[in-house]
mmCIF file of C-alpha atoms in Angstrom:
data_model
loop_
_atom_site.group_PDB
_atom_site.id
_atom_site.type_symbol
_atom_site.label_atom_id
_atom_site.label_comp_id
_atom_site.label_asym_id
_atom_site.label_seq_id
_atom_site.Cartn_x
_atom_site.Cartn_y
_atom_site.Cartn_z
ATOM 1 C CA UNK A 1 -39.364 64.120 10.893
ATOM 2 C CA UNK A 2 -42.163 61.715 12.622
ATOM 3 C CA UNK A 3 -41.442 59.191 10.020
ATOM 4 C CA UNK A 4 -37.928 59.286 10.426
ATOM 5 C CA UNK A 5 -38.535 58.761 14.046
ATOM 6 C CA UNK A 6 -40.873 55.865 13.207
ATOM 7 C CA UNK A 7 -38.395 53.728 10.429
ATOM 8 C CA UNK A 8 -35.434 54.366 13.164
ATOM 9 C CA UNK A 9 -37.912 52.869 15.857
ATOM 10 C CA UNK A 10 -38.820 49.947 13.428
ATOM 11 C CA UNK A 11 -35.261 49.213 12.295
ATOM 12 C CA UNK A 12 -34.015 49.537 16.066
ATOM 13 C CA UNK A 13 -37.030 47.200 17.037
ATOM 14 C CA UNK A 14 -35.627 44.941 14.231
ATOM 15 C CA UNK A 15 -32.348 44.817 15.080
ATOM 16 C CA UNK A 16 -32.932 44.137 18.796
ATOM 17 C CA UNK A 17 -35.339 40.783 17.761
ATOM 18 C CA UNK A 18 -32.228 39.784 15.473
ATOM 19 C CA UNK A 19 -29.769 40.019 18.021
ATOM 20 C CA UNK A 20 -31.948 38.724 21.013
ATOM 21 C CA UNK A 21 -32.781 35.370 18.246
ATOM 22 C CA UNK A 22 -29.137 35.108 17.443
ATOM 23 C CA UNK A 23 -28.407 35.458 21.078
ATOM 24 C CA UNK A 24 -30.771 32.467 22.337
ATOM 25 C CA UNK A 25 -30.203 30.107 19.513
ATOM 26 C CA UNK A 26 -28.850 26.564 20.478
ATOM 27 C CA UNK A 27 -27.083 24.455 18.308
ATOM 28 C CA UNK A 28 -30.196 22.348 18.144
ATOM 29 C CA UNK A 29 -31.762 25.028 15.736
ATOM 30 C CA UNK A 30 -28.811 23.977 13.177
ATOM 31 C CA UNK A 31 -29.761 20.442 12.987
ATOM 32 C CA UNK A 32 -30.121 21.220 9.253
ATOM 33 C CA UNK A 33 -26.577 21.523 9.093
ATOM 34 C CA UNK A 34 -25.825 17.764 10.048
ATOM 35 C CA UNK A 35 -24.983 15.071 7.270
ATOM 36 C CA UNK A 36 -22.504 14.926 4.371
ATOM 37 C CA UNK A 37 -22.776 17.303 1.908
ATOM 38 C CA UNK A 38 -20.922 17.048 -1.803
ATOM 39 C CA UNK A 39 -19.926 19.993 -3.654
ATOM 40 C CA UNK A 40 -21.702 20.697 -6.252
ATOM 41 C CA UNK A 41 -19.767 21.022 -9.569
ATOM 42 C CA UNK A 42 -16.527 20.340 -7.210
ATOM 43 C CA UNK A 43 -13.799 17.522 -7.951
ATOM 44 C CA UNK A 44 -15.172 14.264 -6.272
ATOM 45 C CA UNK A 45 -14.296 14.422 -2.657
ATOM 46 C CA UNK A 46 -14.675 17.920 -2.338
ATOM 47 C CA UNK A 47 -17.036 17.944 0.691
ATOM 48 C CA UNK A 48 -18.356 18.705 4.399
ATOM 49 C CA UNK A 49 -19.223 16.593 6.977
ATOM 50 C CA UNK A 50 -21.252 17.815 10.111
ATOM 51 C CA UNK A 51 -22.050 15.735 13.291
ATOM 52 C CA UNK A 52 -25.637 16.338 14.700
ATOM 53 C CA UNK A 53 -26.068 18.381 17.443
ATOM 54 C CA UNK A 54 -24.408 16.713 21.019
ATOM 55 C CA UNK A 55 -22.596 18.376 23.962
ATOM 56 C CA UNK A 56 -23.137 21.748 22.611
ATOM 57 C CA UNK A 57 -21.462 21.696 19.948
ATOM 58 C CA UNK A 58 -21.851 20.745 15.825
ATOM 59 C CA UNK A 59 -18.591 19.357 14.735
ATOM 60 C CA UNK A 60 -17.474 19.480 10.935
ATOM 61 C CA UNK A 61 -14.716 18.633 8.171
ATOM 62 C CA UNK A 62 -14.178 20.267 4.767
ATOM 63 C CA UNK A 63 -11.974 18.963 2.345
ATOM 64 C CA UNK A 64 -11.228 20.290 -1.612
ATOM 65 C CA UNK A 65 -9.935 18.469 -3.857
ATOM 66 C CA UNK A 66 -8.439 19.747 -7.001
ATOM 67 C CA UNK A 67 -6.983 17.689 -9.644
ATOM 68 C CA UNK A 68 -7.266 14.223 -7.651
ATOM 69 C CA UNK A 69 -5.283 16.047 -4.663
ATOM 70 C CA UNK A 70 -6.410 17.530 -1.672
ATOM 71 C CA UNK A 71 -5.745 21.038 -1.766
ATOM 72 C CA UNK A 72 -7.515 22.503 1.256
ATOM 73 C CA UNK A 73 -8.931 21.315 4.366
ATOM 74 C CA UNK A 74 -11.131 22.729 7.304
ATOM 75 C CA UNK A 75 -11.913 21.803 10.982
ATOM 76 C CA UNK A 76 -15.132 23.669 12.083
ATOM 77 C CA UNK A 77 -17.396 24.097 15.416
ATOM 78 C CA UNK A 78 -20.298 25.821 15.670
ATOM 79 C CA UNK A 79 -20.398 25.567 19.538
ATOM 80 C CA UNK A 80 -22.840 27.331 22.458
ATOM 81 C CA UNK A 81 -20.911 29.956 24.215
ATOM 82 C CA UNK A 82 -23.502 31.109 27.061
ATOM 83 C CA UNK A 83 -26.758 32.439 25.370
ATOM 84 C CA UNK A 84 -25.110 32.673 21.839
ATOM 85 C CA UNK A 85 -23.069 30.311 19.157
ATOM 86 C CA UNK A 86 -20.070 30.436 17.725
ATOM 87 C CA UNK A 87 -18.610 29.143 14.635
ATOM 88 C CA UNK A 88 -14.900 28.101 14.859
ATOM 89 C CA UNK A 89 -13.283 27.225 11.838
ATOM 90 C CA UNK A 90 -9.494 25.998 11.390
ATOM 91 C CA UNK A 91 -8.300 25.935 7.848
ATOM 92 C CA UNK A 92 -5.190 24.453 6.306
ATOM 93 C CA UNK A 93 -2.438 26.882 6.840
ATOM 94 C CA UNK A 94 -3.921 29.470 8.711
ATOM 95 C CA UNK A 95 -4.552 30.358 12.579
ATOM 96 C CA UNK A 96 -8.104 29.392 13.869
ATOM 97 C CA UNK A 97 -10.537 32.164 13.711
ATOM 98 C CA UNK A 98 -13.731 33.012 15.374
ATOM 99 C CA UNK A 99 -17.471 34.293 14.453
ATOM 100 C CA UNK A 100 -20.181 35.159 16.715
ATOM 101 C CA UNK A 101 -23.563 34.389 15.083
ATOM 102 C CA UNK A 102 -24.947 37.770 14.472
ATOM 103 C CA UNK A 103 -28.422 36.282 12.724
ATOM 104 C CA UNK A 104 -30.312 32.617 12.856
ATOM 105 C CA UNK A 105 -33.572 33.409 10.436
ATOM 106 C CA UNK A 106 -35.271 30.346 10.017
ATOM 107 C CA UNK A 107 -32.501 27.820 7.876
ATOM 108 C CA UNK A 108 -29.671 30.488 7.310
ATOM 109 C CA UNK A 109 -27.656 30.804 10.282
ATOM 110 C CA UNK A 110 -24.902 34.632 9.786
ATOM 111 C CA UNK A 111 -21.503 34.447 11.832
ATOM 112 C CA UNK A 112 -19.335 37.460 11.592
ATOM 113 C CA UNK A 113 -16.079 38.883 12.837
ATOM 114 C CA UNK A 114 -15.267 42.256 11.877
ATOM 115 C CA UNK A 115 -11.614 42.347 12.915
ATOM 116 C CA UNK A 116 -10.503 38.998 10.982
ATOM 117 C CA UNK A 117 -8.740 39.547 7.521
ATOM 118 C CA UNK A 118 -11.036 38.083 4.781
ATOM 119 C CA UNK A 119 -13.741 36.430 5.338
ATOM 120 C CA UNK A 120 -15.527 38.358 7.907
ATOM 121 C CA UNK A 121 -18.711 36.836 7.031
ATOM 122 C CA UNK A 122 -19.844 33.180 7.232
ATOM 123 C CA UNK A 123 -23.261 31.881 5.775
ATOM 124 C CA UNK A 124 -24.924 28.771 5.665
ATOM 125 C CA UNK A 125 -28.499 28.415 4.094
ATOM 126 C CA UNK A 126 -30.302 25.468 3.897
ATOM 127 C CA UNK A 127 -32.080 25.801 0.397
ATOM 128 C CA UNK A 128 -35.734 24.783 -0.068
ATOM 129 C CA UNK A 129 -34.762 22.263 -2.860
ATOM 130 C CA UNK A 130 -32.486 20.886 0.026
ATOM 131 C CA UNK A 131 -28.814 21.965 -1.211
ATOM 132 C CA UNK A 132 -27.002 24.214 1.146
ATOM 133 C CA UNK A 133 -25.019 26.863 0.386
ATOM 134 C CA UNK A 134 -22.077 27.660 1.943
ATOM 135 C CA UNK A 135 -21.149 31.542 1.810
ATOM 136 C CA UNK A 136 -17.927 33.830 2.715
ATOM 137 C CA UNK A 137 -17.544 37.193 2.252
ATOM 138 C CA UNK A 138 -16.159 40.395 3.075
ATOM 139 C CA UNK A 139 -13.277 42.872 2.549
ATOM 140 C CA UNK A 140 -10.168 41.495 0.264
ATOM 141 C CA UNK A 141 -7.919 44.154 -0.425
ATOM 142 C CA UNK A 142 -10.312 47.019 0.257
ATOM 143 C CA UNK A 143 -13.113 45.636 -2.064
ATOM 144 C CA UNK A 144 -16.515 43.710 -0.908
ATOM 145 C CA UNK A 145 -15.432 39.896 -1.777
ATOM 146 C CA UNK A 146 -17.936 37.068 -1.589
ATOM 147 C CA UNK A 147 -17.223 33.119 -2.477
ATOM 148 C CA UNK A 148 -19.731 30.903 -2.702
ATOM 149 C CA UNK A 149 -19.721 26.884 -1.809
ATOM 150 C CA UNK A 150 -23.096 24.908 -3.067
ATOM 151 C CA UNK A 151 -23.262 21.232 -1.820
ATOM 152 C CA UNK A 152 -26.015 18.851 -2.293
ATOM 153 C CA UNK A 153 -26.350 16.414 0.353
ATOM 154 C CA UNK A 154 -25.238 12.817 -0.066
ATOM 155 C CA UNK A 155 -25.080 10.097 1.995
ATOM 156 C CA UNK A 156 -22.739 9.600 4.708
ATOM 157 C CA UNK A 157 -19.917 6.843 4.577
#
């Protein structure tokens, strides 16, 4: 029972330290993100583009391109909401959706919302050979879905 009580202390002292680092990130920390960044193994011109860091906000574009046509585009934010940051994404077709950062550990930065239909989950992870990986995931017809995106970075236009 006293090491029960111990992990649960550990995990809840955990948890707190995650939230409270998720909580004060700026979007400063996610400098990382900034720059143009090609898919790797995609169609030429299947991409994101992320402003640096400026007014509290990190602005980006997505674009996929499948078969020489554009087949999917994104507008994103990752902007500071009081003492936490939000990423904001608006993808072709579909309403805008929000997701609190739940996690910033070192160069992966976790939003989440719960109560959105897939994804519930987005990741980005700055690699240490420099790609970035790009991560959704969640529930998709009652089964745990994840889709990755792995860009290299290129230079900007």
């Amino acid at each position: 029972m006293r090491r029960l009580c111990i992990v649960l202390s550990l995990c809840a002292i955990a948890l707190c330290h995650a939230a409270r680092a998720a909580h004060a990130a700026t979007v400063g920390d996610l400098d990382w993100l900034s720059g143009c960044w090609q898919s790797t193994g995609g169609e030429a011109g299947s991409e994101e583009h992320w402003l640096a860091p400026a007014g509290g906000s990190l602005l980006g574009v997505g674009r996929t391109v499948a078969q020489g046509n554009t087949v999917a585009f994104e507008f994103m934010r990752i902007q500071q909401q009081g003492d936490s940051l939000v990423f904001i994404a608006k993808p072709s077709r579909k309403p805008e959706a929000s997701f609190p950062m739940i996690s910033l550990q070192g160069k992966k930065a976790v939003f989440e919302n719960p109560q959105k239909d897939f994804p519930q989950r987005v990741i980005y992870q700055l690699k240490e050979d420099g790609s970035l990986l790009g991560r959704i995931e969640g529930l998709s017809d009652g089964r745990e879905r994840a889709v990755d995106f792995p860009m290299q970075r290129k230079s900007c236009p």
